Short mmCIF file of C-alpha atoms and ligand atoms in Angstrom, two decimals:
data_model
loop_
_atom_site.label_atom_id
_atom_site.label_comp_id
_atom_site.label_asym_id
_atom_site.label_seq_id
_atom_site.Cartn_x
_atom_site.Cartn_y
_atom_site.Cartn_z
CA UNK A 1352 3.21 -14.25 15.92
CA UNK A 1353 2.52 -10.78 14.48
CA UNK A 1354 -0.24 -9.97 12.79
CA UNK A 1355 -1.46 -6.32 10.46
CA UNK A 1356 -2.84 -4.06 12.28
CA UNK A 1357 -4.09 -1.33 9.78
CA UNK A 1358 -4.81 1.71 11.21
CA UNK A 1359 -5.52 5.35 10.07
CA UNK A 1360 -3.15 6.50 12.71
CA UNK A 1361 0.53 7.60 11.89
CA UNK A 1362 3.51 7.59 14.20
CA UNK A 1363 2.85 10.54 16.88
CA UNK A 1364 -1.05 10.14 16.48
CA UNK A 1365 -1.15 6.77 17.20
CA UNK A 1366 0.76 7.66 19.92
CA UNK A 1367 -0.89 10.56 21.34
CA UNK A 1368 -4.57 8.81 20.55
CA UNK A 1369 -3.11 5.64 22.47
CA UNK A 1370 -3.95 3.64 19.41
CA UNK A 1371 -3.16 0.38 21.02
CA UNK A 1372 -6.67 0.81 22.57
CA UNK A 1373 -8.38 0.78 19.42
CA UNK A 1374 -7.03 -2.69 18.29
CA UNK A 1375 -8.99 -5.93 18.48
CA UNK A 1376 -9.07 -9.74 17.48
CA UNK A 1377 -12.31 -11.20 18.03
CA UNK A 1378 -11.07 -14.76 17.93
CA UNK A 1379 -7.83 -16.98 18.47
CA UNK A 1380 -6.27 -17.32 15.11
CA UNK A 1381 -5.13 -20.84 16.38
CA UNK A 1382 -8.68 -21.98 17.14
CA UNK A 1383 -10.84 -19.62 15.53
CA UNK A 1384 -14.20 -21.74 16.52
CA UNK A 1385 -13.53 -20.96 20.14
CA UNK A 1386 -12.87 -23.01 22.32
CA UNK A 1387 -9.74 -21.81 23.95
CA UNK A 1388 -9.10 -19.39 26.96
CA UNK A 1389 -7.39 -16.64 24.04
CA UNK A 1390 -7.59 -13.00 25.64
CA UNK A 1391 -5.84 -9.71 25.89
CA UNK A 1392 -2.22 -9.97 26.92
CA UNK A 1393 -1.22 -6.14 27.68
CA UNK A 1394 0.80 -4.36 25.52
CA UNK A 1395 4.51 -3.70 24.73
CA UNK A 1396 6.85 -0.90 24.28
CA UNK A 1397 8.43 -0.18 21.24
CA UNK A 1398 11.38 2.95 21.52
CA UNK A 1399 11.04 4.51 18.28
CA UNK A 1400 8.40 6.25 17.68
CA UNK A 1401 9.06 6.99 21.77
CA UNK A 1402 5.62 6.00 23.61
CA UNK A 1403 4.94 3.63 20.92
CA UNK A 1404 3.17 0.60 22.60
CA UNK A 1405 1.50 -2.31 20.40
CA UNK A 1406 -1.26 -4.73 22.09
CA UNK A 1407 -1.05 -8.57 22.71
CA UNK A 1408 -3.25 -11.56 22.94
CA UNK A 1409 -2.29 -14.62 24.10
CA UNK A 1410 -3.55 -18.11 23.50
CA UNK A 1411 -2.33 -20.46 26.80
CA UNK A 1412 -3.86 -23.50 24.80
CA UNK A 1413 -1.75 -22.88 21.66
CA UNK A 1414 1.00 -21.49 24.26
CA UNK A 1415 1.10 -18.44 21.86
CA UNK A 1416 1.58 -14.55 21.58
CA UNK A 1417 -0.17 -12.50 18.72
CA UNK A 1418 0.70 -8.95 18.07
CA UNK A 1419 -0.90 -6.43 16.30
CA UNK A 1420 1.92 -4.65 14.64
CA UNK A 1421 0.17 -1.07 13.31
CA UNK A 1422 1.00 -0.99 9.53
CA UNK A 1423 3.29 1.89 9.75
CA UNK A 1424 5.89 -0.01 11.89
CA UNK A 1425 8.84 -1.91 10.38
CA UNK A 1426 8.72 -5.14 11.59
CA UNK A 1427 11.99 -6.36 13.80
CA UNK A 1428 13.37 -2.89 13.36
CA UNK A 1429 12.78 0.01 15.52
CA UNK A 1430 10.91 2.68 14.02
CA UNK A 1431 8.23 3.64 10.98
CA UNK A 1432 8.36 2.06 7.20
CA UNK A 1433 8.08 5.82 6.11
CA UNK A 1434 11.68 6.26 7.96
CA UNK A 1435 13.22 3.72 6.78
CA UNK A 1436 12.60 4.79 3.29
CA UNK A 1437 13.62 7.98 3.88
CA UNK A 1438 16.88 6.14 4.43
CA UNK A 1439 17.08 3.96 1.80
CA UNK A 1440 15.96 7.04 -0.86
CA UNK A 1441 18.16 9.25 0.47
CA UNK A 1442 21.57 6.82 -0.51
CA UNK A 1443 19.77 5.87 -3.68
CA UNK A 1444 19.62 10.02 -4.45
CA UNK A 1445 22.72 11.02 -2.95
CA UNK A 1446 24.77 7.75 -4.61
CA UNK A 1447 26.77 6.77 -1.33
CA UNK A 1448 26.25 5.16 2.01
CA UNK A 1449 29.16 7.28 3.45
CA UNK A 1450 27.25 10.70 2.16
CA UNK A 1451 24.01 9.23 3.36
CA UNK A 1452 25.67 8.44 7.03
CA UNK A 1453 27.45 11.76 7.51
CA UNK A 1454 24.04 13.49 6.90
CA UNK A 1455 21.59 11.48 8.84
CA UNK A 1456 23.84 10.34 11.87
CA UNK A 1457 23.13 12.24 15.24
CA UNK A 1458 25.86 14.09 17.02
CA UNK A 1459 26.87 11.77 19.02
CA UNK A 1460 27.35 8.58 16.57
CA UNK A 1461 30.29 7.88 14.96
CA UNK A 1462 30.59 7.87 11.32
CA UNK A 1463 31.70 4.08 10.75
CA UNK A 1464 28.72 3.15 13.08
CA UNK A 1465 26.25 5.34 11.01
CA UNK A 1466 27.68 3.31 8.21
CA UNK A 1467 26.50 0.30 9.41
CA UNK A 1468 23.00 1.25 10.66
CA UNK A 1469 22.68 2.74 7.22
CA UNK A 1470 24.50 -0.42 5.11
CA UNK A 1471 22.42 -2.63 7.25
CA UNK A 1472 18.53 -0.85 6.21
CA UNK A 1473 19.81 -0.86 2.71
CA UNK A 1474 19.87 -4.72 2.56
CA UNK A 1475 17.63 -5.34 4.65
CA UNK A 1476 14.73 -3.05 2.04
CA UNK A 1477 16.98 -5.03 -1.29
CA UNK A 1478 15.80 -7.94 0.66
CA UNK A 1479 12.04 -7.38 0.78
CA UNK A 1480 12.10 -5.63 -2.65
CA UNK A 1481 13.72 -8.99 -4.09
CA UNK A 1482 11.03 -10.67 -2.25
CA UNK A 1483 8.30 -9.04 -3.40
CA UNK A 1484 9.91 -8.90 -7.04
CA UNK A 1485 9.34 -13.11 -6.30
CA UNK A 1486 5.97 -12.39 -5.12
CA UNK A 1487 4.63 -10.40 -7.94
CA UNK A 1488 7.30 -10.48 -10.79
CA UNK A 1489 4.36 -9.32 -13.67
CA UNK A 1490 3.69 -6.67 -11.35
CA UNK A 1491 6.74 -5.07 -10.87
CA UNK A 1492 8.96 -6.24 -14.18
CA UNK A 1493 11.68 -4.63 -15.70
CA UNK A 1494 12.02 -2.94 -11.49
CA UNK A 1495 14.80 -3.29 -9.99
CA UNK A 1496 15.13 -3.67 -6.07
CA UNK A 1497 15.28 -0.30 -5.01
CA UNK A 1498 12.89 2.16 -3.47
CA UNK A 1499 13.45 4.83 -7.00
CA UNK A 1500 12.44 2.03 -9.04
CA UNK A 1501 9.71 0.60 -7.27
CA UNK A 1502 8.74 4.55 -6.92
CA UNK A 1503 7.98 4.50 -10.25
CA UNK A 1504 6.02 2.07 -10.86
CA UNK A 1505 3.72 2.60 -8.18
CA UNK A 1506 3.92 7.00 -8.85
CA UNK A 1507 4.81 8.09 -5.75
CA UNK A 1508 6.43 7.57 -2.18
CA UNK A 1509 5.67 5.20 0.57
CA UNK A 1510 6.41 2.87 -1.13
CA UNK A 1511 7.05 -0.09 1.72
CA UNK A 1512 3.49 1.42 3.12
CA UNK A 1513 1.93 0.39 -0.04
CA UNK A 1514 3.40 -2.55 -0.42
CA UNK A 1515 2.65 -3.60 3.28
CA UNK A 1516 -1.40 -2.69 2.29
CA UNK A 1517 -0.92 -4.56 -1.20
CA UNK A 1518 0.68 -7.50 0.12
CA UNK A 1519 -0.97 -8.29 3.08
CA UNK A 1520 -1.67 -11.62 2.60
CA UNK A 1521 1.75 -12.41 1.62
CA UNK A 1522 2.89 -10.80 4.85
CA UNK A 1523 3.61 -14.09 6.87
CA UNK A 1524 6.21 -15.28 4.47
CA UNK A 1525 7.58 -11.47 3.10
CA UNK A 1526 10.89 -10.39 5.05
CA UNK A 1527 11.28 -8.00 7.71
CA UNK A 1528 11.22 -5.34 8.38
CA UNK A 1529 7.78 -5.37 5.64
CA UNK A 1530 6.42 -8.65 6.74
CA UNK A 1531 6.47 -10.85 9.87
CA UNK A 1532 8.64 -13.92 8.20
CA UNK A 1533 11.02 -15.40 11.27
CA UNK A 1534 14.43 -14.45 9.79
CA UNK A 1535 15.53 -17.63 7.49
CA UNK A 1536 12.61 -18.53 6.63
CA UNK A 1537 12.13 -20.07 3.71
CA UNK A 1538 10.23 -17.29 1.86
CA UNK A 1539 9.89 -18.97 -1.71
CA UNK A 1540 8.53 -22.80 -0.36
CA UNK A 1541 5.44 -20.63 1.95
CA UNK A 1542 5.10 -18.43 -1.14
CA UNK A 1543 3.85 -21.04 -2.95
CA UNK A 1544 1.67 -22.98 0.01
CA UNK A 1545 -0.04 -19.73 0.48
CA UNK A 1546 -2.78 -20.15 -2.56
CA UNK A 1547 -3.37 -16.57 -2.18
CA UNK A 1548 -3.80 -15.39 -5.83
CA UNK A 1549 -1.29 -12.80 -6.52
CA UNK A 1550 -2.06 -9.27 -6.06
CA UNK A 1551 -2.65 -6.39 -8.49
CA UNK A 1552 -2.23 -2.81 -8.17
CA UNK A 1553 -4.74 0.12 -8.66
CA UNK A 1554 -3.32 2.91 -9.99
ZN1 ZN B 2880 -6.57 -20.41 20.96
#
């Protein structure tokens, strides 16, 4: 199970400050009166950003894993939110995914591959956008499911970091790579077992 980690760290400085250290959950979400044997479980790597390692707990009563997943991470994607929207923005800008691919690809990647890393973070952002357009339709209406258009209405970038902040409760049943839903989930049925009241923006 992952859970938010928010953190002031970014990327390299969570990194180079070892900012796994700083995490901590006092109790076992599973049996948060006690009673269970729930401890510290190590950590894991993560490739991109490279050193990247996010700490575990692990309750052997509830035979279960929680992660702390620092907010700036995508979430079953390698790499940072704040890179994957520099993705995203850069098609919506430049108007094609073959532009887009030809300009961010490394050397040594193939254009039809760079294609499909980039065709594949463009649904997969449509897909939380849509989800969060479920989520808080007052919030964000007349917006279409893009980063430009969510842009707007929130004046500014990071968008998917503000929306990870915003919608933190909602987190568990959001998408990846913005929230921690297992892929086919049913995102509109937990939506609406949540009780969370829905969240509004300060501008
Ligand atoms: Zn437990």
């Amino acid at each position: 199970m992952q859970i938010l980690f928010e953190t002031p760290l970014s990327g390299e400085t969570y990194v180079a400050a070892q900012g796994w250290r700083m995490a901590s959950l006092p109790s076992c979400p599973l049996h948060p009166q006690g009673g269970c044997s729930f401890s510290r479980h190590g950590t894991y790597p993560r490739v991109t950003p490279a050193g990247t390692r996010i700490p575990r707990w692990y309750c052997p009563e509830g035979h279960r894993t929680f992660s702390l997943l620092p907010d700036f991470l995508a979430s079953r994607l390698p790499g940072t939110l704040a890179a994957l929207e520099r993705v995203v923005l850069y098609v919506e800008l430049a108007g094609s995914v073959e532009a887009a691919a030809d300009t961010l690809r490394p050397d040594d990647v193939s254009l039809p591959s760079a294609v499909r890393w980039v065709r594949r973070r463009i649904h997969l952002v449509r897909d939380v956008l849509a989800g969060v357009l479920q989520t808080a339709p007052a919030v964000f209406r007349d917006c279409q499911p893009s980063i430009t258009s969510f842009g707007e209405r929130l004046h500014g970038p990071g968008v998917l970091a503000a929306l990870r902040t915003t919608f933190a409760v909602y987190l568990p049943s959001l998408p990846a790579p913005l929230g921690f839903a297992p892929r086919g989930a049913d995102f509109r049925r937990t939506q609406h077992n949540s009780g969370a009241d829905p969240p509004t923006f300060r501008h």
